[in-house]
Coordinates of C-alpha atoms and ligand atoms in Angstrom, one line a residue:
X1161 CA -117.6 -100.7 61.5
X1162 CA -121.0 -102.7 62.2
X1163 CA -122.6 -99.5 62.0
X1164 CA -122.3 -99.1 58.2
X1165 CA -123.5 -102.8 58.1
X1166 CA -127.1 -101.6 59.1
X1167 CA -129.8 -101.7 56.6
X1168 CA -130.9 -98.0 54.9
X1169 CA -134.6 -99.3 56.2
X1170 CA -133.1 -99.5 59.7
X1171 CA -131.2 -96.4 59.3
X1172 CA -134.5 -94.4 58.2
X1173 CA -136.3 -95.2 61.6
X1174 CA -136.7 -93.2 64.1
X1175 CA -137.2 -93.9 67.9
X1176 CA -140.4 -93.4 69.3
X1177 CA -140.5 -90.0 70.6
X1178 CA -143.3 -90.9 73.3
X1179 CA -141.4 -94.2 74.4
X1180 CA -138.4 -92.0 74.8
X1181 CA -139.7 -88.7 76.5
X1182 CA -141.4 -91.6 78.7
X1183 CA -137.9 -92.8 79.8
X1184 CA -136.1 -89.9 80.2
X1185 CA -138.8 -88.5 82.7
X1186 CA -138.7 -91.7 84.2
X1187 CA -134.8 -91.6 84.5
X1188 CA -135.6 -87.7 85.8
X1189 CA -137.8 -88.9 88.3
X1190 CA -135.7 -91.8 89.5
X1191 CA -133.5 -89.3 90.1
X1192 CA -135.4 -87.2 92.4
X1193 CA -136.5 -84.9 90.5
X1194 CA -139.8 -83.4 90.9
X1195 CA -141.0 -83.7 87.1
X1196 CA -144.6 -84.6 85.9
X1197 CA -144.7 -87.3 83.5
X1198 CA -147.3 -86.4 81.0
X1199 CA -145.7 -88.4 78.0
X1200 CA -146.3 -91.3 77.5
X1201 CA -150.1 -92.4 77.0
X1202 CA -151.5 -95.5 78.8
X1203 CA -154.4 -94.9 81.7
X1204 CA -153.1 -95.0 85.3
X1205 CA -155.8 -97.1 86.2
X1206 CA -154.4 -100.8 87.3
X1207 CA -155.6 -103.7 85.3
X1208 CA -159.1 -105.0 86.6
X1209 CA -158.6 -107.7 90.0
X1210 CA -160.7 -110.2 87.6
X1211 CA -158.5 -110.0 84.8
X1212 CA -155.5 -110.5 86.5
X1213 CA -157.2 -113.6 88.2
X1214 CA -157.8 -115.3 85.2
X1215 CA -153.9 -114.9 84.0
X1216 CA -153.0 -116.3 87.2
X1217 CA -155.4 -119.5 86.7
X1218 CA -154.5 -120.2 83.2
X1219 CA -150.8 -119.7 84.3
X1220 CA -151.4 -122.3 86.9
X1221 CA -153.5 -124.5 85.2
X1222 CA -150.4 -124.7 82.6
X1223 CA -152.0 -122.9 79.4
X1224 CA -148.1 -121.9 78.7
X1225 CA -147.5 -123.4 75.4
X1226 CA -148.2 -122.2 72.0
X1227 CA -151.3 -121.3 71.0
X1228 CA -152.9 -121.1 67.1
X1229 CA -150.8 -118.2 66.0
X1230 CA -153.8 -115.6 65.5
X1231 CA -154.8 -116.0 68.6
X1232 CA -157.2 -119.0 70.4
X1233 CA -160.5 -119.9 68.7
X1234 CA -162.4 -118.7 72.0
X1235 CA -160.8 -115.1 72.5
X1236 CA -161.5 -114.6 68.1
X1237 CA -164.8 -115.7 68.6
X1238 CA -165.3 -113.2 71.7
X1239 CA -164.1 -110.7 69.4
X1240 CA -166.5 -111.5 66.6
X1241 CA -169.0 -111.2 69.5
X1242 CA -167.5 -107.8 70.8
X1243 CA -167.9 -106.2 67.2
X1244 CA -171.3 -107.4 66.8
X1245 CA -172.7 -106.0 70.2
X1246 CA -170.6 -102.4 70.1
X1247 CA -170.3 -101.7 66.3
X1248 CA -172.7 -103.7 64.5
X1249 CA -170.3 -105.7 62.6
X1250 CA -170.4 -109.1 61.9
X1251 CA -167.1 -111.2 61.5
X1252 CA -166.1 -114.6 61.2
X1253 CA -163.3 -116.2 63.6
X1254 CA -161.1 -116.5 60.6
X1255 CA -161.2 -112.7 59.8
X1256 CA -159.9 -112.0 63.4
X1257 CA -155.8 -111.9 63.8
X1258 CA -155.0 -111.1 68.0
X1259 CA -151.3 -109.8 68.1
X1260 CA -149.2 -108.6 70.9
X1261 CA -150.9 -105.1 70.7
X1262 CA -152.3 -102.7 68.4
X1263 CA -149.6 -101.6 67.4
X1264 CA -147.9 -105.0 66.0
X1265 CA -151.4 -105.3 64.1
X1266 CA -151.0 -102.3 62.3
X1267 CA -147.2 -103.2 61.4
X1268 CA -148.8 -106.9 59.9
X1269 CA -151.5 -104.5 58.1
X1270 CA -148.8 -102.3 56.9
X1271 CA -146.3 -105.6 55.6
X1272 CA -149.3 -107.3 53.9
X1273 CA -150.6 -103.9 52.0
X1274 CA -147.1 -102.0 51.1
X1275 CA -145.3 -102.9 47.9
X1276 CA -142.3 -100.9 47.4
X1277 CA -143.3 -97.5 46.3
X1278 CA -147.1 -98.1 47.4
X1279 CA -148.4 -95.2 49.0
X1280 CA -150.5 -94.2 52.3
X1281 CA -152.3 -91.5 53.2
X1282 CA -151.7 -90.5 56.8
X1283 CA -154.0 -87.2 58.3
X1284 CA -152.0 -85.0 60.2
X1285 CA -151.7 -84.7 63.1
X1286 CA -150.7 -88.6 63.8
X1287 CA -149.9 -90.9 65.9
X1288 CA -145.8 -91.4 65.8
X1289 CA -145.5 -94.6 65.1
X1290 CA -147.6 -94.7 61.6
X1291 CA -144.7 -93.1 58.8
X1292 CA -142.6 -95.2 60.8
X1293 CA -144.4 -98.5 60.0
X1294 CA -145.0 -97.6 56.6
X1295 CA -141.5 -96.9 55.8
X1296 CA -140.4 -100.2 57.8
X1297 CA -142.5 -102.0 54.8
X1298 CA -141.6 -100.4 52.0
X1299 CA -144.3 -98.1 52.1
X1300 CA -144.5 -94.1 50.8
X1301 CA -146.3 -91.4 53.7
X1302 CA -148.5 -89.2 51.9
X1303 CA -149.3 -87.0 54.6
X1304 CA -153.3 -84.9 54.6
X1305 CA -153.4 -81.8 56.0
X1306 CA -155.7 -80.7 58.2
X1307 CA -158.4 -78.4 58.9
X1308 CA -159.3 -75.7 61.1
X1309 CA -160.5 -78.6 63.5
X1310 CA -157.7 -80.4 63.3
X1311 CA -159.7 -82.9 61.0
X1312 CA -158.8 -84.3 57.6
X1313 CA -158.6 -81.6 55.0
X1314 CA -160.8 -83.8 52.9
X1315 CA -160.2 -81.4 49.6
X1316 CA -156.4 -82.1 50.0
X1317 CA -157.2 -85.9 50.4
X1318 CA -158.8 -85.7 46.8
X1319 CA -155.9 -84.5 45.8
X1320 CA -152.8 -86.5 46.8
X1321 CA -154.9 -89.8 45.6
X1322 CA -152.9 -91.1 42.8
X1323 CA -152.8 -94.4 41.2
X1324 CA -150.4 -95.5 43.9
X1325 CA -152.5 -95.3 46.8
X1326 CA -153.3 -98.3 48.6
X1327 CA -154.6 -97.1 51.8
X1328 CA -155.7 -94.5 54.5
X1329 CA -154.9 -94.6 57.8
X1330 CA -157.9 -93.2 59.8
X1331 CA -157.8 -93.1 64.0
X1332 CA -160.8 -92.0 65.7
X1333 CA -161.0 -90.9 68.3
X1334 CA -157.3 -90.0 67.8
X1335 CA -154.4 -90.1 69.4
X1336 CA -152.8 -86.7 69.5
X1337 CA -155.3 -84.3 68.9
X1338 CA -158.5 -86.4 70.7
X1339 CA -160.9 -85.5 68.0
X1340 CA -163.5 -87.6 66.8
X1341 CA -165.0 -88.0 63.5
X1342 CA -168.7 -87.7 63.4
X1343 CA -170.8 -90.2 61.0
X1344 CA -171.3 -87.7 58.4
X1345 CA -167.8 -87.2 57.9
X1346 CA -167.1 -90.9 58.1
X1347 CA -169.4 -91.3 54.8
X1348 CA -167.7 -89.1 53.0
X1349 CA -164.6 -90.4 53.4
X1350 CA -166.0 -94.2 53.1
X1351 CA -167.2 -92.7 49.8
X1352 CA -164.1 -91.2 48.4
X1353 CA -162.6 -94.6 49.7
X1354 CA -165.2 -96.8 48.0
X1355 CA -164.5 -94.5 44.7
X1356 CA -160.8 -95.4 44.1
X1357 CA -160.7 -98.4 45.8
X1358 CA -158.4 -97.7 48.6
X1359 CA -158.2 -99.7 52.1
X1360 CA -159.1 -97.7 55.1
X1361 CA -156.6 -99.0 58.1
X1362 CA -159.2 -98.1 61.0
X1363 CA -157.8 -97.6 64.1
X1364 CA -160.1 -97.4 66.7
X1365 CA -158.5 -98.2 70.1
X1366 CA -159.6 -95.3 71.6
X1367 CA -163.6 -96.3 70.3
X1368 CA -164.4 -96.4 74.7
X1369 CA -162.8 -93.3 75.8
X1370 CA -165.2 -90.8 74.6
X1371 CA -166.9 -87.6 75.8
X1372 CA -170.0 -86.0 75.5
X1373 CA -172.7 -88.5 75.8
X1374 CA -170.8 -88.9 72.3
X1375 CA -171.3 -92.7 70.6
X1376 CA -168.5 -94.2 68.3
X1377 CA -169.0 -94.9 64.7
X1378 CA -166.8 -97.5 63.2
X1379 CA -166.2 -96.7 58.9
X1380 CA -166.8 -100.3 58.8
X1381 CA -170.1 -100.4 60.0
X1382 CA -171.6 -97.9 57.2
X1383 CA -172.0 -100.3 54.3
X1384 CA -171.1 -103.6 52.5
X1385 CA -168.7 -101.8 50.5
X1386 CA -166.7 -99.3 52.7
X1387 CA -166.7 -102.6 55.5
X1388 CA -164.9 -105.0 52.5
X1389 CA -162.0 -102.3 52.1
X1390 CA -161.9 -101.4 56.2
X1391 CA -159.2 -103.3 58.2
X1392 CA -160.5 -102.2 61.7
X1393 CA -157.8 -102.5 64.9
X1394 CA -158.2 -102.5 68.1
X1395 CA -156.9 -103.6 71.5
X1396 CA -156.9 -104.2 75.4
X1397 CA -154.5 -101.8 76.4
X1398 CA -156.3 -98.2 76.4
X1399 CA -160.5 -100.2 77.2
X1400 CA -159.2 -102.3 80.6
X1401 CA -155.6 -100.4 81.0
X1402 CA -153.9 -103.2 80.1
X1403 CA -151.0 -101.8 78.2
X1404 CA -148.3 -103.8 79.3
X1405 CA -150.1 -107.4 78.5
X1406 CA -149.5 -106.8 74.7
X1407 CA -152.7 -107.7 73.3
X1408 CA -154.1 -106.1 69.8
X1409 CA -156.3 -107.9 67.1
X1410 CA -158.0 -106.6 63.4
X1411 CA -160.8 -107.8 61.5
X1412 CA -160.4 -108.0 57.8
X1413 CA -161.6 -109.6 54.8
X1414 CA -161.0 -113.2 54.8
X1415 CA -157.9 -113.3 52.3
X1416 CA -156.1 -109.9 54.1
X1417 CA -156.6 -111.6 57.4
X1418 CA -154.4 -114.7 55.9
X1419 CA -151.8 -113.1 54.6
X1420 CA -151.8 -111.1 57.9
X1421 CA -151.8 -114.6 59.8
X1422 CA -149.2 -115.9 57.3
X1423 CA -147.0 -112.9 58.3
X1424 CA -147.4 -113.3 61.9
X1425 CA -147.1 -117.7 61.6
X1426 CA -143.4 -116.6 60.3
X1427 CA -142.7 -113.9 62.7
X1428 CA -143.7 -113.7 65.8
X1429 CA -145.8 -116.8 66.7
X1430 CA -149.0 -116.3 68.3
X1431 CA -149.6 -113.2 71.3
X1432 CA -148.4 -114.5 75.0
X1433 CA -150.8 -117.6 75.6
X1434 CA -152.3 -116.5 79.2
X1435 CA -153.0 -113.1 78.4
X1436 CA -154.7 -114.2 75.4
X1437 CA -157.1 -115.7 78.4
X1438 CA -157.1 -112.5 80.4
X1439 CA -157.7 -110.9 77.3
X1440 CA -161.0 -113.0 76.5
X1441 CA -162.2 -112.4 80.1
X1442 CA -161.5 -108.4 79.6
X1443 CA -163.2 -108.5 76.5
X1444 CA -166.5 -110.5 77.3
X1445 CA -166.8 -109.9 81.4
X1446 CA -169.1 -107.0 81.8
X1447 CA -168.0 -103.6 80.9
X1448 CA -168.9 -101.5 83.6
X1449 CA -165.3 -101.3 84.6
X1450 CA -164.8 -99.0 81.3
X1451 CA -167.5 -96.3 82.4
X1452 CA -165.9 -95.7 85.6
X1453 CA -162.6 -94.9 83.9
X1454 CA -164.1 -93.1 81.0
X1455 CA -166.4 -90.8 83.7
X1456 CA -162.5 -89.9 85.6
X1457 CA -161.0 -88.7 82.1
X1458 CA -163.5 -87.0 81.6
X1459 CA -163.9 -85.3 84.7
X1460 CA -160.0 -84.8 84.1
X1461 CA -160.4 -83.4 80.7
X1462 CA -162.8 -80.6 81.9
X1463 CA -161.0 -79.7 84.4
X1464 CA -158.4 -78.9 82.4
X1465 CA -160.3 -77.6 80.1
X1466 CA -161.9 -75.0 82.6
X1467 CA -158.8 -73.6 84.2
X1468 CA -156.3 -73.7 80.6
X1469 CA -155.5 -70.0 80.2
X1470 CA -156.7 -68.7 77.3
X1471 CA -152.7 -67.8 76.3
X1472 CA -153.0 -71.2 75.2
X1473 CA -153.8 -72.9 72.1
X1474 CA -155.7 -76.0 72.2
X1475 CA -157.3 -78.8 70.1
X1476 CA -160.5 -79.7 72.4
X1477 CA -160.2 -83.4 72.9
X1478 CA -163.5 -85.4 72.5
X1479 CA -162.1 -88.9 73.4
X1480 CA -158.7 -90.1 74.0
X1481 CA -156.4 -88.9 76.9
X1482 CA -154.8 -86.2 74.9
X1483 CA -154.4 -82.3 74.7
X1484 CA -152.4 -81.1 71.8
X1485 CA -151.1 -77.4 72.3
X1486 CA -148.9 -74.5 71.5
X1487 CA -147.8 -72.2 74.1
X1488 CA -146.5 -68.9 72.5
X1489 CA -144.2 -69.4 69.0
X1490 CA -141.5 -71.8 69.3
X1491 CA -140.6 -74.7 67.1
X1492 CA -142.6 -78.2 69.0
X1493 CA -139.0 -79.3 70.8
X1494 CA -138.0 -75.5 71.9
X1495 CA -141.5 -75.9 73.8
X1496 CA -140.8 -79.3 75.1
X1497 CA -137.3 -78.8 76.1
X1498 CA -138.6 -75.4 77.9
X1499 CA -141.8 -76.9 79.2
X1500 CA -139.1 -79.3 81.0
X1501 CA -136.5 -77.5 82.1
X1502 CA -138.4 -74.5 83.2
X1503 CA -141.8 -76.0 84.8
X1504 CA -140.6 -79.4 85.1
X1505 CA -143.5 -81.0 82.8
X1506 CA -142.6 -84.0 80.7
X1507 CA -144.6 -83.4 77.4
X1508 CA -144.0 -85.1 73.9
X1509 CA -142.8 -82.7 71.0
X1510 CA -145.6 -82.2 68.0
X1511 CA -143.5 -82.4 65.2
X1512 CA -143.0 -86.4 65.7
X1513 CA -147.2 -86.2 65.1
X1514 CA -147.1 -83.8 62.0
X1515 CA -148.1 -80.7 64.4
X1516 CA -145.3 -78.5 64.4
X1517 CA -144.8 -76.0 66.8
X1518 CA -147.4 -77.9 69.6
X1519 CA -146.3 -80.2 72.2
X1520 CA -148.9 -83.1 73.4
X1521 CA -150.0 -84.1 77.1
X1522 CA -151.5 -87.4 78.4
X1523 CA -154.1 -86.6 80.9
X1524 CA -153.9 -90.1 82.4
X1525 CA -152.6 -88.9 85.4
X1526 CA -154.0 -88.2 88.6
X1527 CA -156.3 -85.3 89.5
X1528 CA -153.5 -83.8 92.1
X1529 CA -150.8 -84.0 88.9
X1530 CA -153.5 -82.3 86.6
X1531 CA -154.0 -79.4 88.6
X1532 CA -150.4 -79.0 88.9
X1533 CA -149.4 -78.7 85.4
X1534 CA -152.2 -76.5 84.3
X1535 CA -150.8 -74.3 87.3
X1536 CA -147.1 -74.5 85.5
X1537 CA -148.1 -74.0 81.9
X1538 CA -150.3 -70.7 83.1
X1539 CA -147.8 -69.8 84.6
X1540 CA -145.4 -70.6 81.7
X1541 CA -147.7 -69.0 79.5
X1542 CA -147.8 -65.9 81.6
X1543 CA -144.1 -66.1 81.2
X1544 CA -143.6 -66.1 78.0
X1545 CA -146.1 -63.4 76.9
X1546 CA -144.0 -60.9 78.3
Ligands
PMP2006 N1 -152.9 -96.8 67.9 C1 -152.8 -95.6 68.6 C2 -153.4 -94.4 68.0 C3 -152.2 -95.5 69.8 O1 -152.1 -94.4 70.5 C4 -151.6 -96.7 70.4 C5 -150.9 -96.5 71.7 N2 -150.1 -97.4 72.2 C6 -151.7 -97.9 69.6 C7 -152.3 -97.9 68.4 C8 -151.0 -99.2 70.1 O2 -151.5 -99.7 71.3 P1 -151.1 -101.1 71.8 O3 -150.0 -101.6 71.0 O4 -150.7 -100.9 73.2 O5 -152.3 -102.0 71.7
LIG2007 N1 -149.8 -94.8 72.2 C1 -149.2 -94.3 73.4 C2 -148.7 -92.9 73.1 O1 -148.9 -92.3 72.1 C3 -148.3 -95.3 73.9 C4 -146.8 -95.2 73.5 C5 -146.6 -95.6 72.1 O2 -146.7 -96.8 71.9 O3 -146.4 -94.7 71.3 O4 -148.1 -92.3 74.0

């Protein structure tokens, strides 16, 4: 009976598929089970000892009580400061809006945008939660296909801009695929941006976890124009492994960022008041911490990369933790459910991330775990060939 009371928006959800492969290997593993968990992404690095220090001081001290709702003059002026020194953007406190993760910013981005009908572009593959967030506001998916390197298809983006569009959603480096966008290609999708007017939703929490002697490129930095239709986010939880403490903040143009403020004033209040301090310490302590972490993924991701059999087919990651593949020709959840079942290797389905028929891993796992499962899916691989 209540269940026909639920709104069609509700209704027209669906879980998150790497929040729930996460908790059934969990539940697999609690049960004694010998499965690797290569779901969910989050670094398996612990939250720096200083970080957690100051959480414990401002817990102690008593900061326990609400805060401005976007977040405490200090950490948005930290933030102005951490845009300035790592992507040449300058920002005023105002501009800044600190939620309770990444991922609540983009829903505020996607409230304040979407009229009903309005329509984003999403590049395949994507990150899960995006269509999801879109539809939640009223929003229409327009999905671009990609390219041979798993890229925008930028000739197919011309062509699905109508009158309706209202924004892009760009991530790079990107969560599944790992791919980067190089400056080059950023302008010419800034330009095509700048021509019709559309917002670029710039989500760059992966902008540290990058391979290659590589450097990150934010669409904002690249002129006046492109920067006054870019919304950039970005977080704590992938740069100090801090995904748990629920802290995520955007820059925008000043009347954006209020109407994102308003939205969050009326929803959620402001982001958990002593990690907003961790946060701040995270953000302006030095970053060494970062290199360390980004030198072990990387060290990670070429291992992998050397010892993959050549059976499988792979988009070569150049940040994030991610390998997006296809193992033989079975629809993405076939390869999942076999992948687990048969070689005991958690992995999240591609279809949930527009890449049908290729199943994504998290190399944020420890070296022993990595060299296990590119043992299993060899020998999966090997399997299946015959
Ligand atoms: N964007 C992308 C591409 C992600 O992979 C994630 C992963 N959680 C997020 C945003 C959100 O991160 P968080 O909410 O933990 O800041
Ligand atoms: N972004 C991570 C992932 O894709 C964390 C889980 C989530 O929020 O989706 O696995």
């Amino acid at each position: 009976m209540i269940a026909d009371k639920i709104s069609v928006r509700a209704k027209n959800i669906k879980p998150s598929s790497t929040l729930a492969v996460n908790k059934k290997a969990a539940e697999m593993i609690a049960a004694g089970e010998k499965v690797i968990n290569l779901s969910v992404g989050e670094p398996d690095f612990d939250t720096p000892d200083f970080v957690k220090q100051v959480a414990i001081k401002a817990l102690n001290e008593g900061f326990t009580k609400y805060t401005d709702s976007s977040g405490i003059k200090p950490l948005r002026q930290a933030i102005c400061e951490k845009f300035k020194r790592d992507n040449n953007l300058v920002y005023e406190p105002d501009q800044i809006v600190v939620s309770c993760g990444a991922k609540h910013s983009l829903f505020n981005i996607m409230l304040a945008i979407c009229d009903d009908g309005d329509e984003i572009i999403i590049p395949a593959p994507y990150w899960v939660s995006y269509p999801e967030m879109v539809k939640l506001a009223g929003g229409k998916c327009v999905i671009c296909r990609y390219n041979e390197h798993f890229k925008m298809d930028i000739e197919h983006f011309k062509s699905i801009i109508t009158k309706r569009t209202k924004a892009l959603i760009l991530n790079s480096p990107s969560n599944p695929t790992g791919i980067v966008y190089t400056r080059q290609e950023l302008e010419q999708i800034a330009e095509i941006a700048c021509k019709h007017g559309i917002i670029v939703v710039s989500d760059e929490v992966y902008e540290k976890l990058i391979y290659d002697a590589q450097k990150h490129v934010s669409i904002a930095s690249l002129g006046d124009e492109i920067k006054k239709l870019t919304v950039v986010v970005n977080g704590v939880s992938k740069t100090y492994a801090m995904t748990g403490w629920r802290i995520g903040y955007l820059a925008a143009e000043l009347p954006l960022a209020k109407a994102i403020a308003n939205i969050q004033s009326q929803t959620t209040s402001n982001p958990t008041s002593f990690v907003q301090k961790a946060a701040l310490e995270a953000i302006s302590a030095d970053q060494s911490f970062i290199g360390k972490m980004v030198e072990e993924f990387e060290r990670r991701r070429d291992y992998i990369l050397s010892n993959i059999s050549p059976l499988i087919e792979y988009c070569r990651p150049a940040g994030a933790f991610y390998l997006l593949m296809k193992i033989g020709n079975m629809s993405s959840t076939q390869l999942a459910q076999k992948l687990l079942e048969e070689e005991k290797l958690a992995t999240v389905p591609g279809d949930d991330f527009g890449a049908d028929g290729f199943v994504r891993i998290s190399f944020a796992t420890d070296m022993e775990n990595i060299k296990e499962t590119v043992k299993r899916l060899n020998r999966f691989a090997e399997r299946i060939k015959k």
